[in-house]
């Protein structure tokens, strides 16, 4: 997986002599964004839940589809638009494009900082539950034969903030980056559907609906909406409280989630990887541990 | 890592390009006028650039530029900060969802050289992802259930 990186990030984002590459990539991404926004937010009602599709979902799907190994194979013209140079440039562009979203996250949390501080011990402690990803999924990933990909795939629920952390620490083209993109893409494509069904059925576990409501705030607005909406519909006597608890928890994960990943999740997953990989790991894959830069 | 002037300048240029993309995308998706959103977008780009500078100045602090951008915006928008009112009024014109389409379009293209690799892991990745989703959901729910019970709330 650790293929040679001939150009550094600094060289990649230098447009000198590479203007056509920049133009092809940015205009393509602009086109994808415009098409995605024209399609707009779609709600598909099914028997169980309303499936909500957001423009970002179409954007990632179109982005993958137009690459050389997918539609670029049968459609030669696409390979003239998007080929290796554009794909390599797209990595550092993700990191830059994430920054405006980071600012927006801050502006969503700041005004609610007092409520966040007052939110109480249950809200704070259940944030530790997000580490359940590591305890449940890391051993499973190692048993399945994943190596360093497992670190990225299981460090958290792998939404945009974690994508930012892993991208900067290991590089989005690294084994860890591949792992997180896997969980991230599956989450982006199937997350809302999965969580709306999981939330509805989880009532049967006997866990209190308010506890399940807190669990619905995972740091993704769309997933939180899908999960808490389904939960509120399932347990209507707690309906309003469920939505309030989920939104508060989601806000908290917005604040703590990133620090949880940087300060607890990443050290923990690397620690457990070192212990568990020799026991559970199978041969093949990427074994070497790369230090962050 | 010291601050590299040329690198920062290139990053600024690309942030401006990304900003223009967001302005166009959110005009189409959420009907926000391009001109009315420009001041807010300038603020967003300035904070993004500030985050890149801080990240470059403090390489020892294990926080990505993304986190510095969030933290800076969080501090500026806290209710008791004198900056909050003006800052939020301008940045409200930059739509949260509007910033996401370009990110994911770049992200989709950037995995283009890994499609073969992803195909080879696909069913494993799906199983691991399901375990990840269940892990965070039930991990949080079990702890919340215990603490809420101890607090006597449920």
Coordinates of C-alpha atoms in Angstrom, one line a residue:
Chain A
X1 CA 0.0 0.0 0.0
X2 CA 2.9 2.4 0.7
X3 CA 3.5 3.2 -2.9
X4 CA 6.2 5.8 -3.6
X5 CA 5.1 9.4 -3.0
X6 CA 7.1 11.2 -5.7
X7 CA 5.8 14.6 -4.8
X8 CA 5.5 16.2 -1.4
X9 CA 2.3 18.0 -0.4
X10 CA 4.1 21.3 -0.8
X11 CA 5.0 20.4 -4.4
X12 CA 1.6 19.0 -5.2
X13 CA -0.2 22.2 -4.3
X14 CA 2.3 24.4 -6.3
X15 CA 0.5 25.3 -9.5
X16 CA 3.7 26.3 -11.3
X17 CA 3.8 24.3 -14.6
X18 CA 0.7 22.3 -13.4
X19 CA -2.1 24.8 -14.2
X20 CA -4.0 22.3 -16.5
X21 CA -4.1 19.7 -13.7
X22 CA -5.5 22.3 -11.3
X23 CA -8.0 23.5 -13.8
X24 CA -9.2 20.0 -14.7
X25 CA -9.6 19.0 -11.1
X26 CA -11.2 22.2 -9.7
X27 CA -13.6 22.6 -12.6
X28 CA -14.6 18.9 -12.3
X29 CA -15.2 19.3 -8.6
X30 CA -17.2 22.5 -9.2
X31 CA -19.3 20.7 -11.8
X32 CA -19.9 17.8 -9.4
X33 CA -20.9 20.2 -6.6
X34 CA -23.3 22.1 -8.9
X35 CA -24.9 18.9 -10.1
X36 CA -25.2 17.6 -6.5
X37 CA -26.8 20.8 -5.3
X38 CA -29.2 20.8 -8.3
X39 CA -30.4 17.3 -7.3
X40 CA -30.7 18.7 -3.8
X41 CA -31.9 17.0 -0.5
X42 CA -34.1 14.1 -1.3
X43 CA -36.4 12.3 1.1
X44 CA -37.5 8.8 0.2
X45 CA -40.3 7.5 2.5
X46 CA -40.2 3.8 3.0
X47 CA -42.2 1.6 5.3
X48 CA -39.7 1.7 8.1
X49 CA -38.1 5.2 7.9
X50 CA -37.7 8.2 5.6
X51 CA -34.3 7.9 3.9
X52 CA -32.7 11.3 3.6
X53 CA -30.1 11.8 0.8
X54 CA -27.9 14.9 1.0
X55 CA -25.9 16.6 -1.8
X56 CA -22.6 15.5 -0.3
X57 CA -23.7 11.9 -0.9
X58 CA -24.1 12.4 -4.6
X59 CA -20.8 14.4 -4.7
X60 CA -18.7 11.5 -3.3
X61 CA -20.5 8.9 -5.5
X62 CA -20.0 11.0 -8.7
X63 CA -16.4 11.7 -7.6
X64 CA -15.6 8.0 -7.3
X65 CA -17.5 7.0 -10.4
X66 CA -15.5 9.3 -12.8
X67 CA -12.1 7.9 -11.7
X68 CA -10.1 5.9 -14.2
X69 CA -10.7 2.5 -12.5
X70 CA -14.5 2.9 -12.6
X71 CA -16.2 4.8 -15.4
X72 CA -12.9 5.9 -16.8
X73 CA -12.3 2.4 -18.0
X74 CA -15.2 2.3 -20.5
X75 CA -15.3 6.0 -21.2
X76 CA -11.9 7.2 -22.5
X77 CA -12.8 10.9 -22.5
X78 CA -13.1 10.8 -18.6
X79 CA -9.5 9.6 -18.4
X80 CA -8.4 12.8 -20.2
X81 CA -10.3 14.8 -17.4
X82 CA -9.3 12.8 -14.3
X83 CA -6.2 10.7 -14.3
X84 CA -3.3 10.1 -11.8
X85 CA -2.2 13.7 -11.5
X86 CA -5.6 15.0 -10.7
X87 CA -6.2 12.1 -8.2
X88 CA -2.9 12.9 -6.4
X89 CA -3.8 16.6 -6.2
X90 CA -7.3 15.7 -4.8
X91 CA -5.8 14.4 -1.5
X92 CA -4.3 17.7 -0.3
X93 CA -7.3 19.5 -1.7
X94 CA -9.6 17.5 0.7
X95 CA -7.5 18.8 3.6
X96 CA -7.9 22.4 2.5
X97 CA -11.6 22.1 1.6
X98 CA -12.2 20.7 5.1
X99 CA -11.1 24.0 6.8
X100 CA -14.3 26.0 6.0
X101 CA -16.3 23.1 7.4
X102 CA -14.1 23.2 10.5
X103 CA -14.9 26.9 10.9
X104 CA -18.6 26.1 10.5
X105 CA -18.4 23.5 13.2
X106 CA -16.9 26.1 15.5
X107 CA -19.7 28.5 14.8
X108 CA -22.4 25.9 15.6
X109 CA -20.8 25.0 18.9
X110 CA -19.7 28.5 20.2
X111 CA -23.2 30.0 20.7
X112 CA -24.2 26.9 22.7
X113 CA -21.1 26.7 24.9
X114 CA -23.0 27.5 28.1
X115 CA -25.5 24.8 27.4
X116 CA -22.7 22.4 26.6
X117 CA -21.0 23.1 29.9
X118 CA -24.2 22.7 31.9
X119 CA -25.2 19.5 30.0
X120 CA -24.1 17.3 32.9
X121 CA -22.2 14.1 33.7
X122 CA -24.3 11.7 31.6
X123 CA -23.7 13.7 28.5
X124 CA -20.0 13.9 29.1
X125 CA -19.4 10.3 30.2
X126 CA -21.4 8.8 27.3
X127 CA -18.9 10.4 25.0
X128 CA -16.4 7.8 26.1
X129 CA -18.9 5.3 24.6
X130 CA -17.7 6.4 21.2
X131 CA -14.5 4.4 21.9
X132 CA -16.7 1.4 21.6
X133 CA -15.8 1.5 17.9
X134 CA -12.2 0.4 18.9
X135 CA -13.1 -2.3 21.4
X136 CA -15.7 -3.9 19.1
X137 CA -14.3 -3.4 15.6
X138 CA -10.5 -3.4 16.0
X139 CA -10.3 -7.1 17.0
X140 CA -12.8 -8.0 14.3
X141 CA -10.8 -6.1 11.7
X142 CA -7.5 -7.8 12.7
X143 CA -9.2 -11.2 12.6
X144 CA -10.3 -10.4 9.0
X145 CA -6.7 -9.7 8.1
X146 CA -6.6 -5.9 8.0
X147 CA -3.3 -4.3 9.1
X148 CA -2.7 -0.6 9.6
X149 CA -6.0 0.0 7.7
X150 CA -7.7 -1.2 10.8
X151 CA -6.3 1.7 12.8
X152 CA -8.0 4.2 10.5
X153 CA -11.2 2.2 10.0
X154 CA -11.9 1.7 13.8
X155 CA -10.5 4.8 15.6
X156 CA -13.9 6.4 15.6
X157 CA -17.1 6.5 13.6
X158 CA -14.8 8.2 11.0
X159 CA -16.7 11.4 10.1
X160 CA -15.1 14.5 8.7
X161 CA -13.2 15.6 11.8
X162 CA -11.4 12.2 12.1
X163 CA -10.8 12.3 8.4
X164 CA -9.0 15.6 9.0
X165 CA -6.9 14.1 11.9
X166 CA -5.9 10.9 10.1
X167 CA -5.3 12.8 6.9
X168 CA -2.9 15.2 8.6
X169 CA -1.2 12.5 10.8
X170 CA -0.7 9.7 8.2
X171 CA -1.7 11.2 4.9
X172 CA -5.0 10.3 3.2
X173 CA -3.1 8.0 0.8
X174 CA -1.6 5.9 3.6
X175 CA -2.9 2.5 4.8
X176 CA -4.6 4.3 7.8
X177 CA -6.1 6.8 5.3
X178 CA -7.5 4.0 3.2
X179 CA -9.0 2.4 6.3
X180 CA -10.8 5.5 7.4
X181 CA -12.0 6.3 3.9
X182 CA -13.6 2.8 3.8
X183 CA -15.6 3.4 7.0
X184 CA -16.2 7.0 6.0
X185 CA -17.5 6.1 2.6
X186 CA -19.7 3.3 3.9
X187 CA -20.9 5.7 6.6
X188 CA -21.6 8.4 4.1
X189 CA -23.5 6.1 1.7
X190 CA -25.3 3.8 4.2
X191 CA -25.0 5.7 7.6
X192 CA -28.4 7.4 7.7
X193 CA -30.2 4.2 6.5
X194 CA -28.3 2.0 8.9
X195 CA -28.8 4.2 11.9
X196 CA -32.5 4.8 11.4
X197 CA -33.0 1.1 11.3
X198 CA -30.6 0.4 14.2
X199 CA -32.3 3.1 16.4
X200 CA -35.7 1.7 15.8
X201 CA -34.7 -1.9 16.6
X202 CA -32.4 -0.9 19.5
X203 CA -35.5 -0.1 21.7
X204 CA -35.9 -3.9 22.0
X205 CA -32.5 -4.2 23.9
X206 CA -34.1 -2.7 27.0
X207 CA -31.8 0.3 27.0
X208 CA -33.7 3.4 28.0
X209 CA -34.9 5.6 25.1
X210 CA -33.2 8.6 26.5
X211 CA -29.9 6.7 26.7
X212 CA -30.4 5.7 23.1
X213 CA -31.2 9.3 22.2
X214 CA -27.8 10.4 23.6
X215 CA -26.2 7.6 21.6
X216 CA -27.8 9.1 18.4
X217 CA -25.6 12.2 18.7
X218 CA -22.5 10.8 17.0
X219 CA -21.1 14.0 15.5
X220 CA -23.0 13.7 12.2
X221 CA -26.0 15.9 11.8
X222 CA -27.6 13.6 9.1
X223 CA -27.0 10.4 11.1
X224 CA -28.2 12.0 14.3
X225 CA -31.4 13.2 12.5
X226 CA -32.0 9.8 11.0
X227 CA -31.4 7.9 14.3
X228 CA -33.3 10.2 16.7
X229 CA -36.2 10.6 14.2
X230 CA -36.6 6.9 14.0
X231 CA -36.3 6.5 17.8
X232 CA -38.8 9.3 18.5
X233 CA -41.3 7.7 16.1
X234 CA -40.8 4.3 17.8
X235 CA -41.2 5.7 21.4
X236 CA -43.6 8.6 20.9
X237 CA -44.2 9.1 24.7
X238 CA -40.5 10.3 24.9
X239 CA -40.6 12.0 21.4
X240 CA -39.6 15.6 22.2
X241 CA -37.1 14.6 24.9
X242 CA -35.4 12.1 22.6
X243 CA -34.9 14.8 19.9
X244 CA -33.6 17.3 22.5
X245 CA -31.2 14.8 24.1
X246 CA -29.9 13.7 20.7
X247 CA -29.3 17.2 19.5
X248 CA -27.4 18.1 22.7
X249 CA -25.3 14.9 22.5
X250 CA -24.5 15.6 18.9
X251 CA -23.4 19.1 19.7
X252 CA -21.2 17.7 22.5
X253 CA -19.6 15.1 20.2
X254 CA -19.0 18.1 17.9
X255 CA -16.9 19.7 20.6
X256 CA -15.3 16.6 22.3
X257 CA -15.2 14.2 19.3
X258 CA -12.2 15.7 17.7
X259 CA -10.2 15.9 21.0
X260 CA -11.4 12.4 21.9
X261 CA -9.9 11.1 18.7
X262 CA -6.6 13.0 19.0
X263 CA -6.0 12.6 22.7
X264 CA -7.7 9.2 23.5
X265 CA -8.9 7.3 20.5
X266 CA -5.7 7.4 18.3
X267 CA -3.3 6.5 21.2
X268 CA -5.7 3.8 22.4
X269 CA -6.2 2.2 19.0
X270 CA -2.4 2.2 18.3
X271 CA -1.7 0.7 21.8
X272 CA -4.3 -2.0 21.2
X273 CA -3.0 -2.6 17.7
X274 CA 0.5 -3.3 19.0
X275 CA -0.9 -5.8 21.5
X276 CA -3.6 -7.5 19.4
X277 CA -2.0 -7.5 16.0
X278 CA 0.6 -10.2 16.8
X279 CA -2.2 -12.4 18.3
X280 CA -5.1 -11.8 16.0
X281 CA -3.4 -10.5 12.8
X282 CA -3.0 -12.6 9.7
X283 CA -0.2 -12.3 7.1
X284 CA -0.3 -9.8 4.3
X285 CA -1.2 -6.1 4.3
X286 CA 0.8 -3.2 5.6
X287 CA 2.5 -3.8 8.8
X288 CA 4.9 -1.0 9.4
X289 CA 3.9 1.7 11.8
X290 CA 4.3 5.2 10.4
X291 CA 5.0 8.1 12.7
X292 CA 2.9 11.2 12.3
X293 CA 4.5 14.3 10.8
Chain B
X1 CA 8.3 22.8 10.3
X2 CA 8.7 26.5 9.8
X3 CA 6.3 28.7 7.9
X4 CA 6.9 28.5 4.2
X5 CA 5.8 31.7 2.5
X6 CA 5.3 30.2 -1.0
X7 CA 3.4 27.2 0.4
X8 CA 1.1 29.4 2.5
X9 CA 0.4 31.6 -0.6
X10 CA -0.5 28.5 -2.6
X11 CA -2.8 27.4 0.2
X12 CA -4.4 30.8 0.3
X13 CA -5.0 30.7 -3.5
X14 CA -6.6 27.3 -3.3
X15 CA -8.7 28.3 -0.3
X16 CA -10.0 31.2 -2.4
X17 CA -10.8 28.7 -5.2
X18 CA -12.6 26.4 -2.7
X19 CA -14.5 29.5 -1.3
X20 CA -15.7 30.4 -4.8
X21 CA -16.9 26.8 -5.3
X22 CA -18.9 26.9 -2.0
X23 CA -20.4 30.3 -2.9
X24 CA -21.7 28.8 -6.2
X25 CA -22.8 25.5 -4.7
X26 CA -24.8 27.2 -1.9
X27 CA -26.3 29.6 -4.3
X28 CA -27.7 26.6 -6.2
X29 CA -28.5 24.4 -3.2
X30 CA -29.8 26.9 -0.6
X31 CA -30.5 30.1 -2.5
X32 CA -27.9 32.2 -0.7
X33 CA -26.9 35.2 -2.8
X34 CA -23.2 35.1 -3.8
X35 CA -22.6 38.8 -3.1
X36 CA -24.2 38.7 0.4
X37 CA -22.1 35.7 1.4
X38 CA -18.7 37.1 0.3
X39 CA -17.9 38.9 3.6
X40 CA -18.7 35.7 5.6
X41 CA -16.6 33.6 3.1
X42 CA -13.7 36.0 3.5
X43 CA -13.9 35.6 7.3
X44 CA -14.0 31.8 6.9
X45 CA -11.0 31.8 4.6
X46 CA -9.0 34.1 7.0
X47 CA -9.7 31.7 9.9
X48 CA -8.8 28.7 7.7
X49 CA -5.5 30.4 6.8
X50 CA -4.9 31.3 10.5
X51 CA -5.4 27.6 11.3
X52 CA -2.8 26.6 8.8
X53 CA -0.3 29.1 10.2
X54 CA -0.9 27.9 13.8
X55 CA -0.6 24.3 12.7
X56 CA 2.7 25.2 11.0
X57 CA 4.0 27.2 14.0
X58 CA 3.0 24.5 16.6
X59 CA 4.0 21.1 15.0
X60 CA 4.5 19.6 18.4
X61 CA 0.8 20.1 19.3
X62 CA -1.0 17.2 17.8
X63 CA -3.9 19.1 16.5
X64 CA -4.8 19.3 12.8
X65 CA -5.5 22.6 11.1
X66 CA -9.1 21.5 10.9
X67 CA -9.3 21.5 14.8
X68 CA -7.5 24.9 15.0
X69 CA -10.1 26.3 12.6
X70 CA -13.0 24.9 14.7
X71 CA -11.5 26.1 18.0
X72 CA -10.8 29.6 16.6
X73 CA -14.4 29.9 15.3
X74 CA -15.8 28.4 18.6
X75 CA -13.9 31.0 20.7
X76 CA -15.0 33.9 18.4
X77 CA -18.7 32.8 18.5
X78 CA -19.1 32.3 22.3
X79 CA -22.0 34.4 23.6
X80 CA -19.9 36.5 26.0
X81 CA -17.3 37.3 23.3
X82 CA -17.6 40.8 21.9
X83 CA -16.9 39.3 18.4
X84 CA -19.8 36.8 18.6
X85 CA -22.6 38.9 17.1
X86 CA -20.8 40.3 14.1
X87 CA -18.9 37.0 13.5
X88 CA -22.0 34.9 13.5
X89 CA -24.0 37.4 11.4
X90 CA -21.4 37.1 8.6
X91 CA -20.6 33.4 8.8
X92 CA -24.3 32.5 8.9
X93 CA -24.3 33.3 5.2
X94 CA -21.9 30.4 4.6
X95 CA -24.1 27.3 4.7
X96 CA -22.9 24.3 6.7
X97 CA -24.1 21.7 4.1
X98 CA -22.9 24.0 1.3
X99 CA -19.3 23.4 2.4
X100 CA -19.6 19.7 2.2
X101 CA -20.2 19.0 -1.5
X102 CA -16.8 20.2 -2.7
X103 CA -15.0 18.3 0.1
X104 CA -16.7 15.0 -0.8
X105 CA -16.2 15.6 -4.5
X106 CA -12.5 15.9 -3.9
X107 CA -12.6 13.0 -1.5
X108 CA -14.4 10.8 -4.0
X109 CA -11.8 11.6 -6.7
X110 CA -8.9 11.2 -4.3
X111 CA -9.8 7.5 -3.7
X112 CA -9.6 6.9 -7.4
X113 CA -6.2 5.3 -7.1
X114 CA -7.4 3.0 -4.4
X115 CA -10.5 1.5 -6.1
X116 CA -8.7 -1.8 -6.8
X117 CA -7.5 -1.9 -3.2
X118 CA -11.0 -1.1 -1.8
X119 CA -12.5 -3.7 -4.1
X120 CA -10.1 -6.3 -2.6
X121 CA -11.2 -5.4 1.0
X122 CA -14.7 -4.5 0.3
X123 CA -16.7 -7.1 2.2
X124 CA -14.3 -6.9 5.1
X125 CA -14.6 -3.1 5.2
X126 CA -18.4 -3.4 5.2
X127 CA -18.3 -5.8 8.2
X128 CA -15.8 -3.6 10.1
X129 CA -17.8 -0.5 9.3
X130 CA -21.0 -2.1 10.7
X131 CA -19.0 -3.1 13.8
X132 CA -17.8 0.5 14.1
X133 CA -21.3 1.9 13.8
X134 CA -22.7 -0.5 16.4
X135 CA -19.7 0.1 18.7
X136 CA -20.2 3.8 18.9
X137 CA -24.0 3.6 19.2
X138 CA -24.2 0.9 21.9
X139 CA -21.0 2.1 23.6
X140 CA -22.6 5.5 24.2
X141 CA -26.1 4.1 25.0
X142 CA -24.8 1.6 27.6
X143 CA -22.8 4.3 29.4
X144 CA -25.6 6.8 29.2
X145 CA -28.1 4.2 30.5
X146 CA -25.8 3.5 33.6
X147 CA -25.2 7.2 34.4
X148 CA -28.8 8.2 33.9
X149 CA -29.8 5.4 36.3
X150 CA -27.2 6.4 38.8
X151 CA -28.4 10.1 38.6
X152 CA -31.9 8.8 39.1
X153 CA -33.2 10.4 35.9
X154 CA -34.5 7.2 34.5

